[in-house]
Amino acid sequence: MSSPRAIFLDVDGTYASHGNVPPAHVAAVRAARAAGNLVFLCTGRPVSALPESLTGAGFDGVVGAAGAYVTIGGQVLSDVRFPTDLARRTLDALEAHDMLYIIENAEGLYTRPHAVGLIARARIAFWGPDDPSAPRHPPITAADDPHRLTFAKIVSLGGDIDLSDLAREVGPEVAVVPTAIQDIGAGAGEIYQAHINKAVGMRIAVDHLGIAVEDVVAFGDGINDLEMLEFAGTAVAIEGSDPRVLALADRTAQPPQQDGLAKAFAEMGLVA
């Protein structure tokens, strides 16, 4: 290997399946790092929603909150949050349409006190009961006044308006990604600042490390991975991904249920 690679892994549907990481993926990450490569989680999740069950393999850093948060070796390089006025407008729109939502930042996950139980039940309905050996859902903290919080992203679990329509009400400073989970509803998905995406965080990371873009490898499966895959020197999509994701891929990998990353790492010479 002429130079180390920077490998960026989406979490849900790529590195893990419903929060469960295959042992082969843990071993592949460790082997890739032992071979001199740098491995990062690159996820829509905030770092507060990355339990030990997801980070335990050991990573060189995290691009979290869909690109708004970047940390390498314990050093926080970026933590971009909604400006005060934009945060107020976004929360006001969510409340006006009776949306069920989760506020995300590096410190935790928050919602209105009356919504804590609703979200817990919604999670069980969508995902099934948690496996105590591999917790998938970080706790939600009740916030009496969400307007006092700063945040990088909001997750909506639905309401009385399509999420794209809500974004238009808020303004062009926000963008949305609808949920990939079937049968939740049009109001479910993620709300984030329009100028932020995973590639923004990746650029911060590789510039900090002095790694060339051609030495960047990215693995992803979702619509919020499009910029990540387009940025990378080598883009790997998970089989069965959205056609827009597959169209950007240089190659594919099998899903986590089939140890896809482990097989791809070996085939691509990313492990010793």
XYZ file of N, CA, C and O in Angstrom, residues 46-147:
408
model
N -25.885 11.739 15.956
C -24.952 12.534 16.757
C -24.070 11.600 17.575
O -24.404 10.422 17.761
N -22.962 12.099 18.084
C -22.092 11.229 18.882
C -22.790 10.743 20.144
O -22.437 9.682 20.679
N -23.778 11.481 20.619
C -24.526 11.054 21.808
C -25.386 9.825 21.535
O -25.880 9.195 22.473
N -25.564 9.480 20.269
C -26.344 8.295 19.894
C -25.457 7.193 19.324
O -25.910 6.364 18.543
N -24.181 7.213 19.721
C -23.245 6.166 19.305
C -22.762 5.415 20.544
O -21.735 5.762 21.133
N -23.488 4.394 20.961
C -23.087 3.645 22.149
C -21.845 2.787 21.885
O -21.398 2.621 20.746
N -21.328 2.229 22.953
C -20.143 1.378 22.870
C -20.358 0.212 21.918
O -19.424 -0.248 21.264
N -21.586 -0.249 21.789
C -21.857 -1.357 20.875
C -21.558 -0.987 19.424
O -21.321 -1.852 18.591
N -21.554 0.311 19.114
C -21.229 0.759 17.756
C -19.789 1.232 17.626
O -19.207 1.154 16.545
N -19.213 1.739 18.687
C -17.866 2.322 18.608
C -16.774 1.393 19.113
O -15.590 1.705 18.991
N -17.168 0.247 19.663
C -16.222 -0.606 20.369
C -15.086 -1.168 19.548
O -14.064 -1.586 20.106
N -15.221 -1.199 18.225
C -14.125 -1.711 17.391
C -12.902 -0.816 17.483
O -11.774 -1.267 17.271
N -13.136 0.459 17.788
C -12.047 1.435 17.817
C -11.959 2.158 16.490
O -11.775 1.522 15.445
N -12.125 3.489 16.523
C -12.096 4.286 15.301
C -11.158 5.469 15.489
O -10.923 5.931 16.598
N -10.654 5.970 14.376
C -9.765 7.128 14.417
C -10.530 8.425 14.606
O -9.952 9.432 15.021
N -11.808 8.408 14.309
C -12.621 9.590 14.484
C -14.049 9.342 14.051
O -14.412 8.245 13.628
N -14.848 10.388 14.170
C -16.267 10.310 13.815
C -16.659 11.571 13.057
O -16.320 12.689 13.469
N -17.347 11.371 11.948
C -18.101 12.442 11.310
C -19.555 12.160 11.663
O -20.131 11.180 11.196
N -20.121 12.969 12.547
C -21.465 12.719 13.050
C -22.433 13.815 12.674
O -22.067 14.812 12.031
N -23.686 13.629 13.096
C -24.748 14.607 12.836
C -24.816 14.971 11.349
O -25.023 16.113 10.980
N -24.621 13.960 10.507
C -24.692 14.124 9.044
C -23.723 15.166 8.523
O -24.004 15.882 7.557
N -22.539 15.249 9.165
C -21.485 16.140 8.697
C -21.268 17.371 9.540
O -20.284 18.094 9.353
N -22.155 17.634 10.498
C -22.045 18.849 11.310
C -21.005 18.727 12.420
O -20.526 19.751 12.921
N -20.658 17.504 12.789
C -19.754 17.284 13.921
C -18.595 16.404 13.468
O -18.803 15.357 12.851
N -17.375 16.826 13.761
C -16.189 16.056 13.376
C -15.241 15.992 14.565
O -14.897 17.023 15.158
N -14.818 14.786 14.897
C -13.828 14.613 15.947
C -12.795 13.590 15.490
O -13.143 12.582 14.863
N -11.526 13.872 15.778
C -10.429 12.957 15.464
C -9.552 12.842 16.697
O -9.090 13.855 17.241
N -9.353 11.614 17.144
C -8.492 11.387 18.291
C -8.895 12.174 19.524
O -8.044 12.623 20.294
N -10.179 12.371 19.705
C -10.662 13.103 20.862
C -10.715 14.608 20.683
O -11.236 15.331 21.530
N -10.188 15.128 19.574
C -10.210 16.568 19.302
C -11.421 16.905 18.437
O -11.592 16.349 17.356
N -12.258 17.807 18.899
C -13.426 18.232 18.138
C -12.997 19.295 17.130
O -12.534 20.373 17.501
N -13.161 18.984 15.844
C -12.769 19.897 14.779
C -13.930 20.730 14.268
O -13.715 21.804 13.686
N -15.143 20.258 14.463
C -16.318 20.975 13.984
C -17.534 20.569 14.805
O -17.694 19.388 15.132
N -18.370 21.535 15.139
C -19.634 21.273 15.832
C -20.605 22.379 15.424
O -20.805 23.353 16.141
N -21.181 22.245 14.240
C -22.022 23.278 13.644
C -23.468 23.066 14.084
O -24.040 22.003 13.869
N -24.047 24.098 14.673
C -25.426 24.009 15.139
C -26.288 25.085 14.482
O -25.785 26.040 13.912
N -27.593 24.913 14.557
C -28.521 25.867 13.960
C -28.332 27.246 14.581
O -28.259 27.371 15.807
N -28.269 28.302 13.765
C -28.309 29.652 14.323
C -29.597 29.859 15.117
O -30.615 29.199 14.860
N -29.575 30.772 16.057
C -30.689 30.946 16.991
C -32.016 31.176 16.283
O -33.030 30.534 16.598
N -32.046 32.078 15.304
C -33.310 32.390 14.634
C -33.822 31.198 13.833
O -35.025 30.900 13.839
N -32.912 30.495 13.164
C -33.316 29.323 12.386
C -33.820 28.216 13.297
O -34.806 27.536 12.983
N -33.176 28.032 14.432
C -33.635 27.028 15.399
C -35.044 27.353 15.877
O -35.916 26.464 15.964
N -35.289 28.620 16.179
C -36.620 29.019 16.651
C -37.677 28.756 15.579
O -38.739 28.186 15.873
N -37.405 29.154 14.336
C -38.373 28.958 13.267
C -38.656 27.480 13.020
O -39.795 27.076 12.753
N -37.616 26.663 13.114
C -37.787 25.229 12.884
C -38.635 24.598 13.979
O -39.579 23.839 13.698
N -38.329 24.911 15.228
C -39.104 24.351 16.332
C -40.544 24.855 16.315
O -41.479 24.098 16.584
N -40.734 26.131 15.995
C -42.094 26.673 15.926
C -42.912 25.957 14.859
O -44.105 25.666 15.061
N -42.298 25.658 13.712
C -43.014 24.952 12.654
C -43.371 23.536 13.085
O -44.486 23.049 12.829
N -42.456 22.862 13.742
C -42.735 21.512 14.238
C -43.882 21.515 15.228
O -44.785 20.658 15.173
N -43.881 22.474 16.133
C -44.943 22.554 17.132
C -46.275 22.911 16.474
O -47.326 22.368 16.835
N -46.254 23.812 15.492
C -47.489 24.235 14.841
C -48.176 23.076 14.136
O -49.412 23.061 14.012
N -47.400 22.110 13.679
C -47.972 20.967 12.962
C -48.020 19.705 13.815
O -48.201 18.606 13.293
N -47.865 19.877 15.123
C -47.998 18.765 16.065
C -47.100 17.592 15.680
O -47.502 16.427 15.727
N -45.856 17.915 15.298
C -44.904 16.879 14.921
C -44.306 16.228 16.163
O -44.069 16.879 17.185
N -44.057 14.944 16.076
C -43.329 14.211 17.105
C -41.863 14.238 16.707
O -41.499 13.739 15.641
N -41.009 14.852 17.520
C -39.639 15.084 17.077
C -38.624 14.872 18.193
O -38.946 14.932 19.383
N -37.390 14.641 17.756
C -36.248 14.461 18.653
C -35.182 15.474 18.272
O -34.758 15.539 17.113
N -34.739 16.269 19.230
C -33.651 17.219 19.029
C -32.343 16.501 19.329
O -32.201 15.844 20.362
N -31.366 16.639 18.419
C -30.096 15.926 18.562
C -28.927 16.911 18.653
O -28.806 17.826 17.836
N -28.066 16.689 19.619
C -26.778 17.376 19.658
C -25.746 16.440 20.268
O -26.057 15.284 20.600
N -24.524 16.911 20.425
C -23.451 16.049 20.910
C -23.642 15.647 22.364
O -23.042 14.674 22.818
N -24.485 16.395 23.085
C -24.690 16.107 24.498
C -25.787 15.085 24.750
O -25.779 14.385 25.762
N -26.767 14.994 23.846
C -27.858 14.063 24.085
C -28.978 14.194 23.075
O -28.878 14.914 22.072
N -30.074 13.489 23.354
C -31.285 13.515 22.544
C -32.419 14.017 23.433
O -32.556 13.586 24.579
N -33.261 14.893 22.883
C -34.255 15.581 23.706
C -35.593 15.669 22.983
O -35.662 15.722 21.757
N -36.668 15.739 23.782
C -37.988 15.995 23.245
C -38.839 16.631 24.331
O -38.424 16.740 25.491
N -40.044 17.049 23.976
C -40.991 17.581 24.944
C -41.353 16.497 25.969
O -41.414 15.309 25.614
N -41.595 16.884 27.235
C -41.900 15.863 28.252
C -43.043 14.938 27.860
O -42.966 13.717 28.075
N -44.107 15.491 27.255
C -45.257 14.644 26.921
C -44.944 13.651 25.809
O -45.684 12.682 25.612
N -43.846 13.875 25.071
C -43.531 13.040 23.913
C -42.588 11.888 24.232
O -42.388 11.013 23.389
N -42.009 11.868 25.436
C -41.030 10.828 25.761
C -41.647 9.446 25.621
O -41.094 8.549 24.967
N -42.814 9.236 26.219
C -43.471 7.938 26.128
C -43.930 7.615 24.726
O -43.851 6.467 24.277
N -44.406 8.627 23.998
C -44.846 8.413 22.619
C -43.693 7.934 21.752
O -43.851 7.030 20.931
N -42.526 8.552 21.929
C -41.366 8.161 21.126
C -40.907 6.757 21.489
O -40.546 5.962 20.621
N -40.940 6.423 22.768
C -40.557 5.066 23.186
C -41.462 4.033 22.534
O -40.991 2.997 22.028
N -42.751 4.301 22.513
C -43.681 3.362 21.883
C -43.497 3.328 20.367
O -43.601 2.273 19.746
N -43.211 4.496 19.785
C -42.992 4.533 18.343
C -41.771 3.722 17.957
O -41.765 3.002 16.958
N -40.717 3.822 18.757
C -39.505 3.058 18.463
C -39.785 1.559 18.476
O -39.327 0.814 17.613
N -40.538 1.109 19.463
C -40.863 -0.317 19.548
C -41.712 -0.734 18.348
O -41.492 -1.790 17.745
N -42.662 0.120 17.974
C -43.525 -0.206 16.828
C -42.735 -0.298 15.534
O -42.989 -1.165 14.696
N -41.743 0.588 15.368
C -40.996 0.618 14.117
C -39.891 -0.426 14.075
O -39.624 -1.028 13.045
N -39.202 -0.623 15.219
C -37.992 -1.432 15.227
C -38.118 -2.730 16.013
O -37.271 -3.603 15.899
N -39.128 -2.858 16.864
C -39.215 -4.011 17.751
C -38.515 -3.718 19.064
O -37.810 -2.717 19.207
N -38.702 -4.556 20.072
C -38.085 -4.339 21.385
C -36.566 -4.327 21.288
O -35.971 -5.010 20.455
N -35.947 -3.553 22.153
C -34.491 -3.508 22.181
C -33.913 -4.839 22.644
O -34.492 -5.535 23.473
N -32.762 -5.159 22.109
C -31.979 -6.293 22.586
C -31.043 -5.755 23.668
O -30.160 -4.943 23.370
N -31.211 -6.162 24.926
C -30.383 -5.596 25.996
C -28.890 -5.782 25.771
O -28.081 -5.006 26.272
N -28.502 -6.784 24.992
C -27.076 -7.029 24.761
C -26.500 -6.093 23.703
O -25.279 -5.980 23.580
N -27.376 -5.426 22.932
C -26.893 -4.514 21.889
C -27.889 -3.361 21.759
O -28.699 -3.338 20.845
N -27.866 -2.429 22.719
C -28.874 -1.362 22.724
C -28.831 -0.531 21.458
O -27.778 -0.093 21.019
N -29.998 -0.340 20.863
C -30.082 0.379 19.606
C -30.566 1.808 19.794
O -30.395 2.635 18.918
N -31.224 2.099 20.904
C -31.880 3.381 21.068
C -31.362 4.106 22.304
O -31.695 3.742 23.430
N -30.557 5.149 22.137
C -30.109 5.929 23.283
C -31.305 6.585 23.975
O -32.351 6.806 23.368
N -31.174 6.897 25.249
C -32.299 7.469 25.991
C -32.658 8.864 25.500
O -31.814 9.620 25.008
N -33.925 9.200 25.643
C -34.439 10.523 25.312
C -34.642 11.305 26.605
O -35.261 10.812 27.552
N -34.141 12.531 26.661
C -34.293 13.381 27.833
C -35.437 14.366 27.608
O -35.556 14.957 26.527
N -36.268 14.540 28.620
C -37.362 15.508 28.527
C -36.813 16.922 28.660
O -36.039 17.217 29.567
N -37.216 17.794 27.738
C -36.801 19.196 27.759
C -38.052 20.062 27.872
O -38.874 20.099 26.951
N -38.210 20.754 29.006
C -39.388 21.592 29.204
C -39.464 22.698 28.156
O -40.546 23.054 27.694
N -38.321 23.242 27.773
C -38.296 24.305 26.782
C -37.241 23.988 25.727
O -36.071 24.349 25.872
N -37.629 23.326 24.637
C -36.659 22.985 23.590
C -35.939 24.200 23.017
O -34.823 24.075 22.502
N -36.558 25.366 23.087
C -35.935 26.569 22.536
C -34.659 26.963 23.275
O -33.881 27.781 22.776
